[in-house]
Coordinates of C-alpha atoms in Angstrom, one line a residue:
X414 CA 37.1 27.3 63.6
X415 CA 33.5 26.8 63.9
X416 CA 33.6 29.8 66.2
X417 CA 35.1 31.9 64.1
X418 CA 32.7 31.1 60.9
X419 CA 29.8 32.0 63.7
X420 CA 31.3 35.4 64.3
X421 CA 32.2 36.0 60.6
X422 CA 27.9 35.3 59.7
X423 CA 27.2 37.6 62.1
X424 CA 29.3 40.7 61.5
X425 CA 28.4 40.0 57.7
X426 CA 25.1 40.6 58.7
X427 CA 25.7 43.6 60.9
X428 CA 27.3 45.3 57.9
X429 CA 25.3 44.9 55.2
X430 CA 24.9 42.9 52.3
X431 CA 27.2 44.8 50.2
X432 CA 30.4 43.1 52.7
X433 CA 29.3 39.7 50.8
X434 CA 30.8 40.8 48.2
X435 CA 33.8 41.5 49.2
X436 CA 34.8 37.1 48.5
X437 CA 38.3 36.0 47.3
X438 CA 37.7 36.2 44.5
X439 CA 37.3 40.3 44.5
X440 CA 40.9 40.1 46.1
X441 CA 42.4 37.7 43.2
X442 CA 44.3 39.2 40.4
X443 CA 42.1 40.0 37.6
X444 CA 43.5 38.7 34.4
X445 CA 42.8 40.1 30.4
X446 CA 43.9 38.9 27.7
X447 CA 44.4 40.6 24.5
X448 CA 44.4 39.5 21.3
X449 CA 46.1 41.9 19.1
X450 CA 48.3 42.0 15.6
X451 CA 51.3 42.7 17.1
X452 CA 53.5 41.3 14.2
X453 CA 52.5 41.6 10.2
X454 CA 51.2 44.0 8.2
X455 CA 49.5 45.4 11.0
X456 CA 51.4 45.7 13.5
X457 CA 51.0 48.9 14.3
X458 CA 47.0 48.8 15.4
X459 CA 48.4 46.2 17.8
X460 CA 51.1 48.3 19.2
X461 CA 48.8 51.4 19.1
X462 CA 46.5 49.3 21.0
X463 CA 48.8 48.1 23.8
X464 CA 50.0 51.9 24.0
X465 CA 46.5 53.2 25.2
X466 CA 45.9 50.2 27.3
X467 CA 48.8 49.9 29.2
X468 CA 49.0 54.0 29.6
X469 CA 45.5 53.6 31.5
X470 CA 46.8 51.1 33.7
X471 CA 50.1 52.9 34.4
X472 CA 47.9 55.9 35.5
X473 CA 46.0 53.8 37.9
X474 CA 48.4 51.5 39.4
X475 CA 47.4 48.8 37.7
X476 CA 44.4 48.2 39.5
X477 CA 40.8 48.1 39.2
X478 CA 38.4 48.0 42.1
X479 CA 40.8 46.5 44.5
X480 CA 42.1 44.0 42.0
X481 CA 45.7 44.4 40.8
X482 CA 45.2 43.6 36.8
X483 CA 47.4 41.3 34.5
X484 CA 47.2 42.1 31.0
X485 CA 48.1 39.2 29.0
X486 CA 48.8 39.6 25.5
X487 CA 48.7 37.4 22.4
X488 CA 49.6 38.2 18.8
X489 CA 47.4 36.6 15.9
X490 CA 48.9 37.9 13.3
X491 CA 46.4 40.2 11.5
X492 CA 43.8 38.7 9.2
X493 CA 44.5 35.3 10.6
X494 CA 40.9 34.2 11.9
X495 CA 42.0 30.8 13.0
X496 CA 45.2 32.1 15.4
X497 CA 42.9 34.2 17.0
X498 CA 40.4 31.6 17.7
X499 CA 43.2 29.9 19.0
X500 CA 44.6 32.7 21.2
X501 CA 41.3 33.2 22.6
X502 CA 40.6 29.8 23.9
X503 CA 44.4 29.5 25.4
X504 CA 43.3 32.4 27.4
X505 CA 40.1 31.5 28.4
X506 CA 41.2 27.2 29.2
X507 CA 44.7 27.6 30.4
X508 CA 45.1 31.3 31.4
X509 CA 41.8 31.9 33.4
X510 CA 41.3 35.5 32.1
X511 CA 37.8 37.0 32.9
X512 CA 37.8 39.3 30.3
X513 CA 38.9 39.5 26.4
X514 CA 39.9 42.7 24.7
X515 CA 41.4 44.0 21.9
X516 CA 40.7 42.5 18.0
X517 CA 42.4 44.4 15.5
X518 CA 40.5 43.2 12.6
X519 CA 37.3 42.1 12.0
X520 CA 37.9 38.7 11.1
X521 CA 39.3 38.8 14.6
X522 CA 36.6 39.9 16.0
X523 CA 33.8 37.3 14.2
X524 CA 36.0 34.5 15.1
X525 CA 36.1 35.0 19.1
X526 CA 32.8 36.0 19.5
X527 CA 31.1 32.6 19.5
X528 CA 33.3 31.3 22.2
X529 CA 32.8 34.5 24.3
X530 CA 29.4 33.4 23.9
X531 CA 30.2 29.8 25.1
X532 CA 32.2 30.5 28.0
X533 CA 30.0 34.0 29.3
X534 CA 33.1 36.1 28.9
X535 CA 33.1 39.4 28.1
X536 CA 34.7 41.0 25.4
X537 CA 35.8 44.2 24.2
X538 CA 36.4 45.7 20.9
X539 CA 38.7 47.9 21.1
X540 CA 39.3 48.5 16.9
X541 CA 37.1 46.2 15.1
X542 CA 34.8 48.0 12.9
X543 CA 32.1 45.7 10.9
X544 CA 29.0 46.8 12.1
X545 CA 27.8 43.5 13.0
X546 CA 30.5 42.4 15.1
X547 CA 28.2 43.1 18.2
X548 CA 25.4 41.3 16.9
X549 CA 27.5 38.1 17.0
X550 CA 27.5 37.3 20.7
X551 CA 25.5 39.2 23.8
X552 CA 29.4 39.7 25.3
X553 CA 30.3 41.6 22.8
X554 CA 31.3 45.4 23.9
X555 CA 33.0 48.2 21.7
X556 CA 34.7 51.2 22.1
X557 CA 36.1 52.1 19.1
X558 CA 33.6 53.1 15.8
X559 CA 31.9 51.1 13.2
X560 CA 32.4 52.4 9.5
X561 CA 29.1 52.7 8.9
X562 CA 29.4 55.6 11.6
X563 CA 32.4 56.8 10.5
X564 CA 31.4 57.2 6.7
X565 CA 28.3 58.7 7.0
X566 CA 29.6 62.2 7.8
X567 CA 32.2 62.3 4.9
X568 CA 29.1 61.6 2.6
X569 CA 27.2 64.5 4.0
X570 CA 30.1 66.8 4.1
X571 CA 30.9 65.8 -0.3
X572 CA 27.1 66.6 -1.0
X573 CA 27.2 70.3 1.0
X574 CA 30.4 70.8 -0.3
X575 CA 29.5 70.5 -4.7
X576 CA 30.9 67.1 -4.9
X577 CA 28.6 65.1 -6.8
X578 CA 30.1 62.6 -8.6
X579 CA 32.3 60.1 -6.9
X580 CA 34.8 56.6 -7.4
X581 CA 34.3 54.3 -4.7
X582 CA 37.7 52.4 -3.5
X583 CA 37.5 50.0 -0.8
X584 CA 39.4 47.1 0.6
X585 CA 37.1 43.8 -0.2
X586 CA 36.5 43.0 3.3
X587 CA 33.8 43.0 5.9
X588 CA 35.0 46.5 7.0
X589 CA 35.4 48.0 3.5
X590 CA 31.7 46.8 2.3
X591 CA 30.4 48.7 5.4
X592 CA 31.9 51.7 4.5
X593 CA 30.9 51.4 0.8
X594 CA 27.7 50.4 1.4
X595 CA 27.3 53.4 4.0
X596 CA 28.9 55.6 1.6
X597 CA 26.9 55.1 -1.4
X598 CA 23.2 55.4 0.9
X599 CA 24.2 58.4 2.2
X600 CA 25.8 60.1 -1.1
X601 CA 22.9 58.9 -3.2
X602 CA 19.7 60.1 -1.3
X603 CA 20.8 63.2 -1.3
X604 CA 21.3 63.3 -5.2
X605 CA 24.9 62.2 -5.6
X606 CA 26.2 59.9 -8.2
X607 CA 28.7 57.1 -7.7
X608 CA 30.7 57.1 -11.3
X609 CA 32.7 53.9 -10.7
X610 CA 33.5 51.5 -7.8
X611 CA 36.2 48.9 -7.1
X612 CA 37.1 46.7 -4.5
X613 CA 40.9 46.0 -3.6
X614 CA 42.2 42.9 -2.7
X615 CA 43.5 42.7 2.0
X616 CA 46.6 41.8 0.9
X617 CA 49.3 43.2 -1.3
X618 CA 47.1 44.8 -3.9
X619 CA 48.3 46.4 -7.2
X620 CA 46.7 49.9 -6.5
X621 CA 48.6 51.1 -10.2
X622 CA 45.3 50.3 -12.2
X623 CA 42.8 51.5 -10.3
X624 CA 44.6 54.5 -10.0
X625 CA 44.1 54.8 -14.0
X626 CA 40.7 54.0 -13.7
X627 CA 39.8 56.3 -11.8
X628 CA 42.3 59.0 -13.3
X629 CA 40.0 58.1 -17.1
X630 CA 36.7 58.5 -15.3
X631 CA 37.5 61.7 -13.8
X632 CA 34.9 62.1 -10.7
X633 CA 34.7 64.8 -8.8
X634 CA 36.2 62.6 -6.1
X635 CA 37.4 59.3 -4.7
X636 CA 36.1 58.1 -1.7
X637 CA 38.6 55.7 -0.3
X638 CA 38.9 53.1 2.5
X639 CA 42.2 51.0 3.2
X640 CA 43.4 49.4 5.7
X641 CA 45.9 52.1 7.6
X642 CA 49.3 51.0 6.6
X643 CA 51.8 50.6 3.5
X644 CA 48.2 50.6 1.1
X645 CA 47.6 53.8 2.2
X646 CA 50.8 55.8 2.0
X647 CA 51.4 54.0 -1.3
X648 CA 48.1 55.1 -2.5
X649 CA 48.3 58.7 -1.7
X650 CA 52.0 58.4 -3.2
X651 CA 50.5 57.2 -6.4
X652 CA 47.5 59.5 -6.6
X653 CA 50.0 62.4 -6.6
X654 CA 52.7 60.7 -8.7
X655 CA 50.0 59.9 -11.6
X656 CA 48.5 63.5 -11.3
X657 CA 45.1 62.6 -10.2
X658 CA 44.9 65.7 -7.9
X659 CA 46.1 68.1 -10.7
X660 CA 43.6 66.8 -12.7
X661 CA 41.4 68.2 -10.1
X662 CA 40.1 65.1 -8.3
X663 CA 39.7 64.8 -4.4
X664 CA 40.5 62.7 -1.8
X665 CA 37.7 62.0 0.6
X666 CA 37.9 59.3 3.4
X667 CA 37.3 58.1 6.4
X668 CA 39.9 58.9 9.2
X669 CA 41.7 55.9 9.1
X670 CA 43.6 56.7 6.4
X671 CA 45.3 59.9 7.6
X672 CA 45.8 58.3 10.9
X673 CA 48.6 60.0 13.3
X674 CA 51.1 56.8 12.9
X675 CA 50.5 57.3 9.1
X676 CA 50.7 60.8 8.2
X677 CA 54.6 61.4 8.7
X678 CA 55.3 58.7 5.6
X679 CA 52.6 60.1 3.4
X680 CA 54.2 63.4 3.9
X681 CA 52.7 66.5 2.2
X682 CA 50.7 64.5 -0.2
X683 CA 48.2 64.4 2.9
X684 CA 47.9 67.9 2.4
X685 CA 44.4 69.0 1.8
X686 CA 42.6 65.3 2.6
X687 CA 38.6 65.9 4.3
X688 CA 38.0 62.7 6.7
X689 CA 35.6 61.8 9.2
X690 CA 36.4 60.0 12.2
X691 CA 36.4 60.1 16.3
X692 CA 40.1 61.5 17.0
X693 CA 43.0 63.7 16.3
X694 CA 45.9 64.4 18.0
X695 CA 45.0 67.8 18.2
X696 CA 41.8 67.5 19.5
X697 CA 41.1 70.9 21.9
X698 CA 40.0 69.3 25.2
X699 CA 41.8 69.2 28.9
X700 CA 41.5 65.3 28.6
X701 CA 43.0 64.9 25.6
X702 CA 45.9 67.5 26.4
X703 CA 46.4 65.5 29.3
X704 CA 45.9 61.9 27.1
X705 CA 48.7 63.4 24.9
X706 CA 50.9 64.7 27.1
X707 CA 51.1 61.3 29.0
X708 CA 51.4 59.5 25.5
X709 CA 54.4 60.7 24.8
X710 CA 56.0 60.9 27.8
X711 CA 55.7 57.2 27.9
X712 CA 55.8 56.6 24.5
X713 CA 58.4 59.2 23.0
X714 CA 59.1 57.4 19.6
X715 CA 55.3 57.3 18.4
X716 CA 52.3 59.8 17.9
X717 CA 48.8 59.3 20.0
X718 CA 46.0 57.9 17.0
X719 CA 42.7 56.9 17.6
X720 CA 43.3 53.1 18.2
X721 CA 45.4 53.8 21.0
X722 CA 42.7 56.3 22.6
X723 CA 40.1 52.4 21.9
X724 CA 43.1 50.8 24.0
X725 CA 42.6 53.7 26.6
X726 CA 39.0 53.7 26.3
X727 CA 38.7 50.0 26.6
X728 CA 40.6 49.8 30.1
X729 CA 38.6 52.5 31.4
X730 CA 35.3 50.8 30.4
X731 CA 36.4 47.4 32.1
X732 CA 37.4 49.5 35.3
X733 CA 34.8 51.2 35.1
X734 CA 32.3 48.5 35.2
X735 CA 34.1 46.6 37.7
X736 CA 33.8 49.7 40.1
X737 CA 29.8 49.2 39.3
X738 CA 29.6 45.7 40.0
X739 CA 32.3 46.1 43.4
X740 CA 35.0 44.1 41.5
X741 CA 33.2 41.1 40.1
X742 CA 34.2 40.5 36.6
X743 CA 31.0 38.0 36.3
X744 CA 30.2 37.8 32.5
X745 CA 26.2 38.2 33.2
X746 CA 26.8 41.3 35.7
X747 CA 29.7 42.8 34.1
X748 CA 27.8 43.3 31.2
X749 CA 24.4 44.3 33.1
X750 CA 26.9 47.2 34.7
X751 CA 28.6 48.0 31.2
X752 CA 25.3 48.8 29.1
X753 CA 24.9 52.6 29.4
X754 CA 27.9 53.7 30.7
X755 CA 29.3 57.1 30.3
X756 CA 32.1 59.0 30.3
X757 CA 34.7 61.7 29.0
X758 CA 37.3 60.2 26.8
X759 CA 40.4 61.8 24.9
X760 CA 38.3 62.1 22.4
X761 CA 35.4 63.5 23.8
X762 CA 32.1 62.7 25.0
X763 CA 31.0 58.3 24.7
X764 CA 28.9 56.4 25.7
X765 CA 27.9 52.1 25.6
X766 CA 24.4 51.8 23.8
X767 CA 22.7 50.0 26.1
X768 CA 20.7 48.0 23.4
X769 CA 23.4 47.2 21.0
X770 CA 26.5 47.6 23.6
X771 CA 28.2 49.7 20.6
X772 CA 29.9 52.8 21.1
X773 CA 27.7 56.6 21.0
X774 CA 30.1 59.2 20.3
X775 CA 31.4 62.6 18.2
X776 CA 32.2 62.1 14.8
X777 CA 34.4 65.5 13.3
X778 CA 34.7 66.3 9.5
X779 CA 38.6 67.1 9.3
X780 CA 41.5 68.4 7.0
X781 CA 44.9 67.5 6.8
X782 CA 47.1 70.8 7.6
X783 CA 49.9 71.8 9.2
X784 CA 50.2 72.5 12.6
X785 CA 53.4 73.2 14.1
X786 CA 55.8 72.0 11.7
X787 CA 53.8 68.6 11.7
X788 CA 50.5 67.2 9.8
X789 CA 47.7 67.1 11.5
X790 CA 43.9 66.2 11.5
X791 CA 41.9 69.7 12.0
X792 CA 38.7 69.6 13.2
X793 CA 36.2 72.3 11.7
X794 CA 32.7 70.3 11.6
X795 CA 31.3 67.1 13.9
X796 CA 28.4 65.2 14.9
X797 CA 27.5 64.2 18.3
X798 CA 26.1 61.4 20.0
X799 CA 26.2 60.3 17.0
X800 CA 25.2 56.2 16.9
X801 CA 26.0 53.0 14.1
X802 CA 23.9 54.2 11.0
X803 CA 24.7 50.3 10.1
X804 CA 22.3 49.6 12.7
X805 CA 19.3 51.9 12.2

């Protein structure tokens, strides 16, 4: 034995440093875990999330830099800070895994990142869009958007475009004050005027009276940000059901309201909505024909939305990485490796900020049309490399 360890030293040496790294450990499964709302209200972000992720690994065999990848996924529910707190430290203590991924929600998000912190894990946002969330811990890594960087762009579009009085509607949490707040800066230095604002309650709200509201104060325009789901389609429902647009008023919004698994049930209320976000379906690239194409070959029953391009995104950021640091999912080098890294997504160009570890990347101005027989998020304006206003 001794022998052998001899002869092992030396043709380490012969061959470099970089055969070192080549331990056990490179050669061990690697394990993430993902904590995702994969029942409740939003369900759907969860299973859109999965979608992307698992497609990524299906396209590479389920392996990233030698090391065959379990993906080990936990549900928390939705806005449920305390299961996902929970979920995280089962996976860290009992399951082993190296690296954390997914977060739905915010409150998701903010709960996890302390023990990320604690145990020198990694963890990647792959929908999460406070803008602080990657202040909260130096593991924390996002590939999705912030709605700081998301709203922006719809407030420049409203003021080039004779919209100068607006209704603010946002869900009251951490997520909807972002996009608010964003909203109103923008729209206001450049000489807009918010005419009302109201925030909506997570859960269940009543949208009925602030749909009167707004219908009395008569804006130009609503800007509006809900969580994607039943809110949304019932809001659009009731915007056209109590004559709001007839009455000449506008729908403006970020993306995630006319999102792809959304659009079918709103039908052709949609028709006519401007948004800003980082995605559509119809995107004109060869990566994203190819994204698509893939999507629904493996996924026939549902349509390709940005969340699921954060699931994609977010595998090919981890192997990535790992490919930089030769398979070691080390919290302190994997992140070292993931700062600054660059590639061509679905979506477009992205990139890791390599001072906030927050994602760079195109936001496009879109309308809701018709495309085939099926709604649609048209691209006609963007804004590249475009970085978290929240954070400048």
């Amino acid at each position: 034995m001794m022998e052998f360890r001899k002869h092992f030293a030396l043709l380490a040496v012969a061959l470099g440093a970089s055969v070192v790294s080549l331990s056990v450990a490179a050669v061990e499964p690697l394990k993430i875990g993902m904590i995702l709302p994969m029942s409740g209200p939003f369900a759907s972000y969860g299973k859109q999330i999965e979608h992307g992720a698992r497609l990524y690994l299906q396209e590479h065999n389920n392996t990233f830099a030698g090391r065959k990848v379990e993906l080990i996924v936990k549900d928390d529910t939705g806005v449920a800070p305390e299961i996902s707190k929970r979920a995280a430290q089962e996976l860290v203590v009992k399951d082993k895994v190296e690296i954390l991924a997914g977060f739905g929600l915010t409150p998701s998000a903010f709960a996890v990142a302390p023990l990320a912190t604690q145990a020198k894990t990694p963890m990647v946002v792959m929908n999460a869009a406070s803008s602080s969330i990657t202040t909260k811990s130096d593991y924390v890594l996002r590939v999705s958007h912030t709605l700081p960087q998301i709203t922006a762009p719809i407030a420049s579009w409203a003021l080039k475009n004779n919209i100068k009085k607006v209704f603010t509607l946002v869900a009251d949490y951490g997520p909807g004050h972002d996009a608010e707040t964003q909203f109103k800066k923008t729209f206001t230095a450049g000489g807009g005027e918010i005419v009302g604002e109201v925030r909506t309650p997570v859960k269940s709200p009543d949208l009925a009276p602030f749909l009167q509201k707004i219908k009395d104060v008569k804006p130009d325009a609503v800007f509006l940000f809900l969580p994607p789901g039943e809110q949304t389609v019932g809001f659009i429902k009731g915007f056209a059901e109590r004559g709001l647009a007839k009455a000449g008023i506008r729908i403006i919004a970020t993306g995630d309201l006319t999102e792809e698994d959304q659009l079918d049930a709103m039908g052709d209320n949609a028709l006519g909505i401007i948004n800003s976000l980082q995605y559509s379906e119809v995107h004109n690239s060869p990566e994203n024909k190819a994204y698509t194409a893939a999507y629904y070959k493996a996924y026939p029953k549902d349509r390709p939305n940005y969340m699921s391009v954060s699931g994609y995104d977010g595998m090919q950021l981890i192997a990535k990485t790992l490919e930089k640091t030769g398979g070691d999912a080390n919290g302190a080098k994997f992140m070292a490796a993931a700062k600054g890294m660059a590639w061509v997504s679905p979506r477009g160009a992205i990139s890791i900020d390599a001072e906030t570890r927050d994602i760079v990347q195109t936001i496009y101005v879109r309308k809701v049309e018709k495309v085939g027989g099926k709604l649609q998020n048209v691209e006609f304006d963007q804004i590249a490399n475009f970085k978290d206003p929240g954070k400048q």
